[in-house]
Tab-separated table of C-alpha atoms and ligand atoms in Angstrom:
chain	number	residue	atom	x	y	z
A	273	UNK	CA	-74.722	-51.917	24.792
A	274	UNK	CA	-74.480	-48.498	23.066
A	275	UNK	CA	-73.831	-45.562	25.313
A	276	UNK	CA	-75.549	-42.185	25.448
A	277	UNK	CA	-74.133	-39.126	27.188
A	278	UNK	CA	-76.342	-36.198	28.114
A	279	UNK	CA	-74.300	-32.990	28.167
A	280	UNK	CA	-75.626	-30.227	30.403
A	281	UNK	CA	-73.905	-26.840	30.464
A	282	UNK	CA	-74.852	-24.932	33.591
A	283	UNK	CA	-74.074	-21.472	34.878
A	284	UNK	CA	-75.612	-20.446	38.203
A	285	UNK	CA	-78.292	-23.127	38.067
A	286	UNK	CA	-78.077	-24.480	41.628
A	287	UNK	CA	-81.736	-23.679	42.293
A	288	UNK	CA	-83.138	-26.006	39.696
A	289	UNK	CA	-80.408	-28.569	39.152
A	290	UNK	CA	-81.764	-31.245	41.490
A	291	UNK	CA	-85.202	-31.134	39.901
A	292	UNK	CA	-83.525	-31.229	36.530
A	293	UNK	CA	-81.530	-34.305	37.429
A	294	UNK	CA	-84.553	-36.098	38.832
A	295	UNK	CA	-86.438	-35.570	35.590
A	296	UNK	CA	-83.527	-36.573	33.351
A	297	UNK	CA	-82.722	-39.633	35.455
A	298	UNK	CA	-86.336	-40.805	35.230
A	299	UNK	CA	-86.159	-40.575	31.448
A	300	UNK	CA	-82.782	-42.300	31.206
A	301	UNK	CA	-84.000	-45.174	33.422
A	302	UNK	CA	-86.458	-46.076	30.694
A	303	UNK	CA	-83.858	-46.262	27.902
A	304	UNK	CA	-82.155	-49.563	27.170
A	305	UNK	CA	-78.816	-47.845	26.782
A	306	UNK	CA	-75.809	-47.320	28.955
A	307	UNK	CA	-76.195	-43.690	30.029
A	308	UNK	CA	-74.115	-40.897	31.461
A	309	UNK	CA	-75.016	-37.340	32.455
A	310	UNK	CA	-72.126	-34.934	32.037
A	311	UNK	CA	-72.620	-31.683	33.923
A	312	UNK	CA	-70.380	-28.835	32.845
A	313	UNK	CA	-70.020	-26.088	35.404
A	314	UNK	CA	-69.275	-22.952	33.425
A	315	UNK	CA	-67.604	-21.054	36.272
A	316	UNK	CA	-70.804	-20.593	38.291
A	317	UNK	CA	-70.706	-18.111	41.133
A	318	UNK	CA	-73.301	-19.903	43.241
A	319	UNK	CA	-73.047	-23.450	44.573
A	320	UNK	CA	-73.922	-25.146	41.273
A	321	UNK	CA	-70.715	-27.152	41.335
A	322	UNK	CA	-71.370	-28.415	44.873
A	323	UNK	CA	-74.821	-29.572	43.747
A	324	UNK	CA	-73.254	-31.325	40.774
A	325	UNK	CA	-70.769	-33.120	43.008
A	326	UNK	CA	-73.566	-34.189	45.333
A	327	UNK	CA	-75.448	-35.562	42.335
A	328	UNK	CA	-72.317	-37.417	41.242
A	329	UNK	CA	-71.939	-39.017	44.632
A	330	UNK	CA	-75.568	-40.109	44.637
A	331	UNK	CA	-75.807	-41.333	41.046
A	332	UNK	CA	-73.037	-43.400	39.386
A	333	UNK	CA	-74.112	-42.175	35.941
A	334	UNK	CA	-73.083	-38.595	36.665
A	335	UNK	CA	-69.821	-37.015	35.502
A	336	UNK	CA	-68.779	-33.491	36.320
A	337	UNK	CA	-66.557	-31.086	34.477
A	338	UNK	CA	-65.621	-27.751	35.988
A	339	UNK	CA	-64.211	-24.993	33.801
A	340	UNK	CA	-61.650	-22.593	35.235
A	341	UNK	CA	-64.023	-19.621	34.789
A	342	UNK	CA	-67.153	-18.597	32.904
A	343	UNK	CA	-66.484	-19.164	29.208
A	344	UNK	CA	-70.044	-18.808	27.945
A	345	UNK	CA	-72.499	-21.448	26.897
A	346	UNK	CA	-70.998	-22.188	23.479
A	347	UNK	CA	-67.628	-23.044	24.952
A	348	UNK	CA	-69.058	-24.890	27.956
A	349	UNK	CA	-70.947	-26.997	25.475
A	350	UNK	CA	-67.807	-27.569	23.421
A	351	UNK	CA	-65.886	-28.634	26.507
A	352	UNK	CA	-68.645	-31.083	27.372
A	353	UNK	CA	-68.862	-32.518	23.860
A	354	UNK	CA	-65.069	-32.927	23.744
A	355	UNK	CA	-65.347	-35.214	26.778
A	356	UNK	CA	-67.997	-37.502	25.344
A	357	UNK	CA	-66.746	-41.020	24.644
A	358	UNK	CA	-70.233	-42.418	24.012
A	359	UNK	CA	-71.913	-43.462	20.757
A	360	UNK	CA	-74.193	-40.450	20.877
A	361	UNK	CA	-74.668	-37.302	22.908
A	362	UNK	CA	-77.703	-35.229	23.782
A	363	UNK	CA	-77.257	-31.523	24.503
A	364	UNK	CA	-79.826	-30.028	26.865
A	365	UNK	CA	-80.218	-26.842	28.939
A	366	UNK	CA	-80.181	-27.162	32.710
A	367	UNK	CA	-83.247	-24.971	33.197
A	368	UNK	CA	-85.815	-27.547	32.027
A	369	UNK	CA	-86.831	-25.371	29.092
A	370	UNK	CA	-86.019	-28.341	26.904
A	371	UNK	CA	-88.177	-31.291	28.016
A	372	UNK	CA	-85.961	-34.330	28.817
A	373	UNK	CA	-88.992	-36.486	27.956
A	374	UNK	CA	-88.149	-35.867	24.302
A	375	UNK	CA	-84.826	-37.721	24.585
A	376	UNK	CA	-86.313	-41.188	23.867
A	377	UNK	CA	-87.783	-39.794	20.621
A	378	UNK	CA	-84.356	-38.439	19.661
A	379	UNK	CA	-82.816	-41.823	20.459
A	380	UNK	CA	-85.429	-43.601	18.358
A	381	UNK	CA	-84.559	-41.468	15.315
A	382	UNK	CA	-80.864	-41.969	15.974
A	383	UNK	CA	-81.426	-45.715	15.946
A	384	UNK	CA	-83.220	-45.278	12.633
A	385	UNK	CA	-79.991	-43.847	11.255
A	386	UNK	CA	-80.116	-40.082	11.796
A	387	UNK	CA	-76.934	-38.306	12.884
A	388	UNK	CA	-78.368	-35.061	14.164
A	389	UNK	CA	-81.862	-34.955	15.665
A	390	UNK	CA	-82.778	-31.469	16.818
A	391	UNK	CA	-85.719	-29.991	18.650
A	392	UNK	CA	-87.588	-27.189	16.930
A	393	UNK	CA	-89.733	-24.954	19.133
A	394	UNK	CA	-93.358	-24.776	18.141
A	395	UNK	CA	-93.926	-22.202	20.878
A	396	UNK	CA	-91.830	-20.130	23.192
A	397	UNK	CA	-93.717	-19.887	26.442
A	398	UNK	CA	-92.564	-17.234	28.885
A	399	UNK	CA	-90.861	-15.019	26.311
A	400	UNK	CA	-91.834	-11.477	25.468
A	401	UNK	CA	-93.282	-10.411	22.105
A	402	UNK	CA	-90.196	-8.305	21.449
A	403	UNK	CA	-87.858	-11.254	22.041
A	404	UNK	CA	-89.901	-13.406	19.666
A	405	UNK	CA	-89.887	-10.655	17.039
A	406	UNK	CA	-86.127	-10.054	17.200
A	407	UNK	CA	-85.452	-13.794	17.166
A	408	UNK	CA	-87.587	-14.259	14.086
A	409	UNK	CA	-85.921	-11.284	12.383
A	410	UNK	CA	-82.532	-12.792	13.137
A	411	UNK	CA	-83.430	-16.146	11.614
A	412	UNK	CA	-84.724	-14.384	8.509
A	413	UNK	CA	-81.489	-12.410	8.079
A	414	UNK	CA	-79.396	-15.538	8.647
A	415	UNK	CA	-81.420	-17.422	6.060
A	416	UNK	CA	-80.675	-14.737	3.490
A	417	UNK	CA	-77.011	-14.270	4.272
A	418	UNK	CA	-75.673	-17.670	5.151
A	419	UNK	CA	-74.847	-20.481	2.784
A	420	UNK	CA	-75.374	-22.935	5.663
A	421	UNK	CA	-79.135	-22.865	6.229
A	422	UNK	CA	-79.726	-22.601	9.976
A	423	UNK	CA	-83.050	-24.139	10.964
A	424	UNK	CA	-85.475	-21.668	12.510
A	425	UNK	CA	-86.467	-21.740	16.169
A	426	UNK	CA	-83.913	-24.373	16.927
A	427	UNK	CA	-81.758	-24.137	20.006
A	428	UNK	CA	-78.949	-26.392	21.095
A	429	UNK	CA	-81.304	-29.129	22.310
A	430	UNK	CA	-80.391	-32.084	20.094
A	431	UNK	CA	-78.836	-35.498	19.719
A	432	UNK	CA	-75.549	-36.007	17.896
A	433	UNK	CA	-74.256	-39.322	16.611
A	434	UNK	CA	-70.651	-40.392	17.039
A	435	UNK	CA	-69.626	-39.246	13.584
A	436	UNK	CA	-71.341	-35.883	13.995
A	437	UNK	CA	-69.471	-35.503	17.303
A	438	UNK	CA	-66.176	-36.396	15.635
A	439	UNK	CA	-66.831	-33.876	12.884
A	440	UNK	CA	-67.634	-31.163	15.430
A	441	UNK	CA	-64.487	-32.056	17.347
A	442	UNK	CA	-62.462	-31.035	14.322
A	443	UNK	CA	-63.958	-27.538	14.323
A	444	UNK	CA	-61.702	-25.489	16.577
A	445	UNK	CA	-62.794	-21.948	15.752
A	446	UNK	CA	-63.076	-19.657	18.743
A	447	UNK	CA	-66.190	-17.690	17.884
A	448	UNK	CA	-68.459	-20.651	17.977
A	449	UNK	CA	-71.964	-20.236	16.747
A	450	UNK	CA	-73.056	-23.722	17.725
A	451	UNK	CA	-76.436	-23.719	15.991
A	452	UNK	CA	-74.618	-23.028	12.754
A	453	UNK	CA	-71.870	-25.560	13.378
A	454	UNK	CA	-74.361	-28.315	14.208
A	455	UNK	CA	-75.945	-27.773	10.798
A	456	UNK	CA	-72.630	-27.290	9.046
A	457	UNK	CA	-71.494	-30.871	9.843
A	458	UNK	CA	-74.265	-32.183	7.626
A	459	UNK	CA	-75.023	-35.943	7.569
A	460	UNK	CA	-78.601	-37.005	8.086
A	461	UNK	CA	-80.487	-34.422	10.115
A	462	UNK	CA	-84.033	-34.476	11.405
A	463	UNK	CA	-86.218	-31.952	13.210
A	464	UNK	CA	-88.590	-32.865	16.026
A	465	UNK	CA	-91.143	-30.206	16.984
A	466	UNK	CA	-91.758	-29.527	20.677
A	467	UNK	CA	-93.214	-26.933	23.002
A	468	UNK	CA	-90.645	-24.943	24.895
A	469	UNK	CA	-91.544	-24.366	28.527
A	470	UNK	CA	-90.694	-21.300	30.567
A	471	UNK	CA	-87.644	-21.505	32.787
A	472	UNK	CA	-88.130	-23.824	35.778
A	473	UNK	CA	-86.009	-21.828	38.231
A	474	UNK	CA	-83.354	-19.137	38.245
A	475	UNK	CA	-83.129	-16.581	35.464
A	476	UNK	CA	-81.947	-16.298	31.895
A	477	UNK	CA	-78.332	-15.281	31.292
A	478	UNK	CA	-79.230	-13.401	28.156
A	479	UNK	CA	-79.889	-9.729	27.704
A	480	UNK	CA	-80.398	-7.809	24.477
A	481	UNK	CA	-76.796	-6.637	24.274
A	482	UNK	CA	-75.579	-10.250	24.553
A	483	UNK	CA	-78.155	-11.385	22.018
A	484	UNK	CA	-77.069	-8.640	19.612
A	485	UNK	CA	-73.453	-9.777	19.896
A	486	UNK	CA	-74.537	-13.375	19.534
A	487	UNK	CA	-76.315	-12.416	16.312
A	488	UNK	CA	-73.206	-10.638	14.990
A	489	UNK	CA	-71.137	-13.712	15.867
A	490	UNK	CA	-73.597	-15.858	13.974
A	491	UNK	CA	-73.573	-13.674	10.899
A	492	UNK	CA	-69.821	-13.098	10.760
A	493	UNK	CA	-68.958	-16.748	11.290
A	494	UNK	CA	-71.338	-17.978	8.629
A	495	UNK	CA	-71.380	-15.213	6.064
A	496	UNK	CA	-69.085	-12.724	4.411
A	497	UNK	CA	-72.088	-10.884	2.972
A	498	UNK	CA	-71.682	-7.712	5.105
A	499	UNK	CA	-68.187	-7.271	3.641
A	500	UNK	CA	-69.617	-7.527	0.146
A	501	UNK	CA	-72.383	-5.141	1.109
A	502	UNK	CA	-69.736	-2.605	2.178
A	503	UNK	CA	-68.108	-2.968	-1.229
A	504	UNK	CA	-71.351	-2.423	-3.128
A	505	UNK	CA	-72.581	0.462	-1.006
A	506	UNK	CA	-69.148	2.026	-1.558
A	507	UNK	CA	-69.374	1.413	-5.281
A	508	UNK	CA	-72.848	2.902	-5.588
A	509	UNK	CA	-71.880	5.912	-3.461
A	510	UNK	CA	-68.830	6.449	-5.662
A	511	UNK	CA	-70.929	6.290	-8.836
A	512	UNK	CA	-73.487	8.727	-7.464
A	513	UNK	CA	-70.692	11.032	-6.291
A	514	UNK	CA	-69.117	10.883	-9.748
A	515	UNK	CA	-72.391	11.791	-11.448
A	516	UNK	CA	-72.926	14.619	-8.998
A	517	UNK	CA	-69.375	15.879	-9.610
A	518	UNK	CA	-70.037	16.003	-13.362
A	519	UNK	CA	-73.241	17.922	-12.772
A	520	UNK	CA	-71.569	20.451	-10.439
A	521	UNK	CA	-68.667	20.884	-12.853
A	522	UNK	CA	-70.933	21.314	-15.849
A	523	UNK	CA	-73.090	23.817	-14.017
A	524	UNK	CA	-70.059	25.849	-12.914
A	525	UNK	CA	-68.593	25.877	-16.418
A	526	UNK	CA	-71.853	26.847	-18.129
A	527	UNK	CA	-73.317	29.281	-15.647
A	528	UNK	CA	-70.409	30.292	-13.429
A	529	UNK	CA	-70.573	29.647	-9.737
A	530	UNK	CA	-71.590	32.218	-7.131
A	531	UNK	CA	-70.631	30.375	-3.898
A	532	UNK	CA	-73.694	28.485	-2.846
A	533	UNK	CA	-74.485	24.858	-2.238
A	534	UNK	CA	-73.583	24.591	1.431
A	535	UNK	CA	-76.526	22.264	2.194
A	536	UNK	CA	-75.723	19.895	-0.667
A	537	UNK	CA	-72.044	19.929	0.303
A	538	UNK	CA	-72.861	19.022	3.899
A	539	UNK	CA	-75.253	16.290	2.827
A	540	UNK	CA	-72.643	14.684	0.601
A	541	UNK	CA	-69.829	14.962	3.148
A	542	UNK	CA	-71.919	13.571	5.974
A	543	UNK	CA	-73.398	10.810	3.857
A	544	UNK	CA	-70.042	9.652	2.562
A	545	UNK	CA	-68.470	9.953	6.009
A	546	UNK	CA	-71.250	7.792	7.422
A	547	UNK	CA	-70.920	5.171	4.735
A	548	UNK	CA	-67.160	5.035	5.211
A	549	UNK	CA	-67.401	4.639	8.963
A	550	UNK	CA	-69.990	1.912	8.573
A	551	UNK	CA	-67.855	0.025	6.078
A	552	UNK	CA	-64.854	0.373	8.383
A	553	UNK	CA	-66.984	-0.945	11.227
A	554	UNK	CA	-67.956	-3.998	9.210
A	555	UNK	CA	-64.326	-4.638	8.306
A	556	UNK	CA	-63.453	-4.125	11.975
A	557	UNK	CA	-65.924	-6.803	13.056
A	558	UNK	CA	-64.243	-9.342	10.810
A	559	UNK	CA	-60.743	-8.154	11.615
A	560	UNK	CA	-61.420	-8.374	15.342
A	561	UNK	CA	-62.545	-11.963	14.924
A	562	UNK	CA	-59.517	-12.750	12.818
A	563	UNK	CA	-57.385	-11.318	15.607
A	564	UNK	CA	-59.014	-13.544	18.220
A	565	UNK	CA	-58.566	-16.609	16.009
A	566	UNK	CA	-54.947	-15.770	15.262
A	567	UNK	CA	-54.017	-15.828	18.945
A	568	UNK	CA	-54.710	-19.556	18.992
A	569	UNK	CA	-55.631	-19.585	22.643
A	570	UNK	CA	-57.192	-22.756	23.970
A	571	UNK	CA	-60.988	-22.655	23.701
A	572	UNK	CA	-61.509	-23.349	27.391
A	573	UNK	CA	-59.567	-24.423	30.462
A	574	UNK	CA	-60.567	-27.224	32.780
A	575	UNK	CA	-60.370	-26.991	36.526
A	576	UNK	CA	-61.591	-30.468	37.470
A	577	UNK	CA	-62.965	-33.468	35.614
A	578	UNK	CA	-64.590	-36.379	37.395
A	579	UNK	CA	-65.810	-39.088	35.040
A	580	UNK	CA	-68.752	-41.178	36.156
A	581	UNK	CA	-67.976	-44.383	38.025
A	582	UNK	CA	-70.944	-46.310	36.610
B	678	UDP	N1	-75.180	-21.265	30.349
B	678	UDP	C1	-73.821	-21.556	30.458
B	678	UDP	N2	-72.923	-20.518	30.467
B	678	UDP	C2	-73.302	-19.212	30.343
B	678	UDP	C3	-74.685	-18.943	30.199
B	678	UDP	C4	-75.589	-19.978	30.197
B	678	UDP	O1	-73.433	-22.712	30.564
B	678	UDP	O2	-72.444	-18.342	30.366
B	678	UDP	C5	-76.176	-22.377	30.350
B	678	UDP	C6	-77.325	-22.193	31.323
B	678	UDP	O3	-76.975	-22.637	32.614
B	678	UDP	C7	-78.415	-23.054	30.700
B	678	UDP	C8	-78.163	-22.878	29.218
B	678	UDP	O4	-76.797	-22.443	29.090
B	678	UDP	O5	-78.279	-24.419	31.028
B	678	UDP	C9	-79.115	-21.898	28.580
B	678	UDP	O6	-79.039	-20.656	29.227
B	678	UDP	P1	-80.293	-19.702	29.396
B	678	UDP	O7	-81.454	-20.466	29.942
B	678	UDP	O8	-79.841	-18.515	30.175
B	678	UDP	O9	-80.581	-19.286	27.899
B	678	UDP	P2	-82.041	-19.154	27.219
B	678	UDP	O10	-82.789	-20.423	27.508
B	678	UDP	O11	-82.669	-17.973	27.834
B	678	UDP	O12	-81.719	-19.000	25.756
B	679	MG	MG1	-83.182	-21.110	29.269
């Protein structure tokens, strides 16, 4: 019988984890597949791991993986996916924002031959207008800049076939923008629309600073466009400066030059200084990422791994 592993990254989710497991288990009971639920504890500071272990003792389908510290969701997810030996894996958040009841639909499409079946949010209940606006702006920018089209309003909630998993396993970059990587692997992909619920318990681990950095990670790992932009802004500024220089020179030669022009001088100096710093910043973003990659550190470290007994 084919096997399905549900990978659940969790960081400080002890409050809602039991309810989560009850709902997932009920869904898995109805599938005619061998199933496993792999909980990845991403260095939680509450008793999430203890809850996971209790779940493992009570349910033979449960596996637990504990990372040595908090590595962030992208890496927790990677660690989980690296430990999947099944024919397919489903990635789902532990906070019940992604309805487990959608898993059978994913499985159905997988059986019909799709490699990546992802959930697209038709609504985002429990999120502020500002969050929705920034998210939509981000997707629009990504669409423009990236050569890998990243589907809108799509989180990590999805099913991956064995060959999609194998392909992802070969991607060892450290700044992992998973949404992008999932799309990058290609094969046959399908979107399933669903309504995203508010968080069941606990609170979100995101704040705007983290989201901003997440967006920069996404853009820099899937597009070199900002570097090109720096080049072209530089080029245009240089051309304008050259034209202005000719004008100033001509004026001085024809009419002489009583010392004036402090405002225009300041404007030019400040403008060019600003453009230069911005371009350096863009280069710095890429260089910093290159630096992290070049260190070749392992993506994550494992504290304990207990495979399911069932
Ligand atoms: N998560 C994680 N490590 C982290 C932060 C989050 O494993 O450092 C998990 C978290 O427990 C949850 C999922 O990633 O299962 C999504 O997190 P969250 O609900 O905070 O994100 P949001 O739904 O607000 O995008
Ligand atoms: Mg959430």
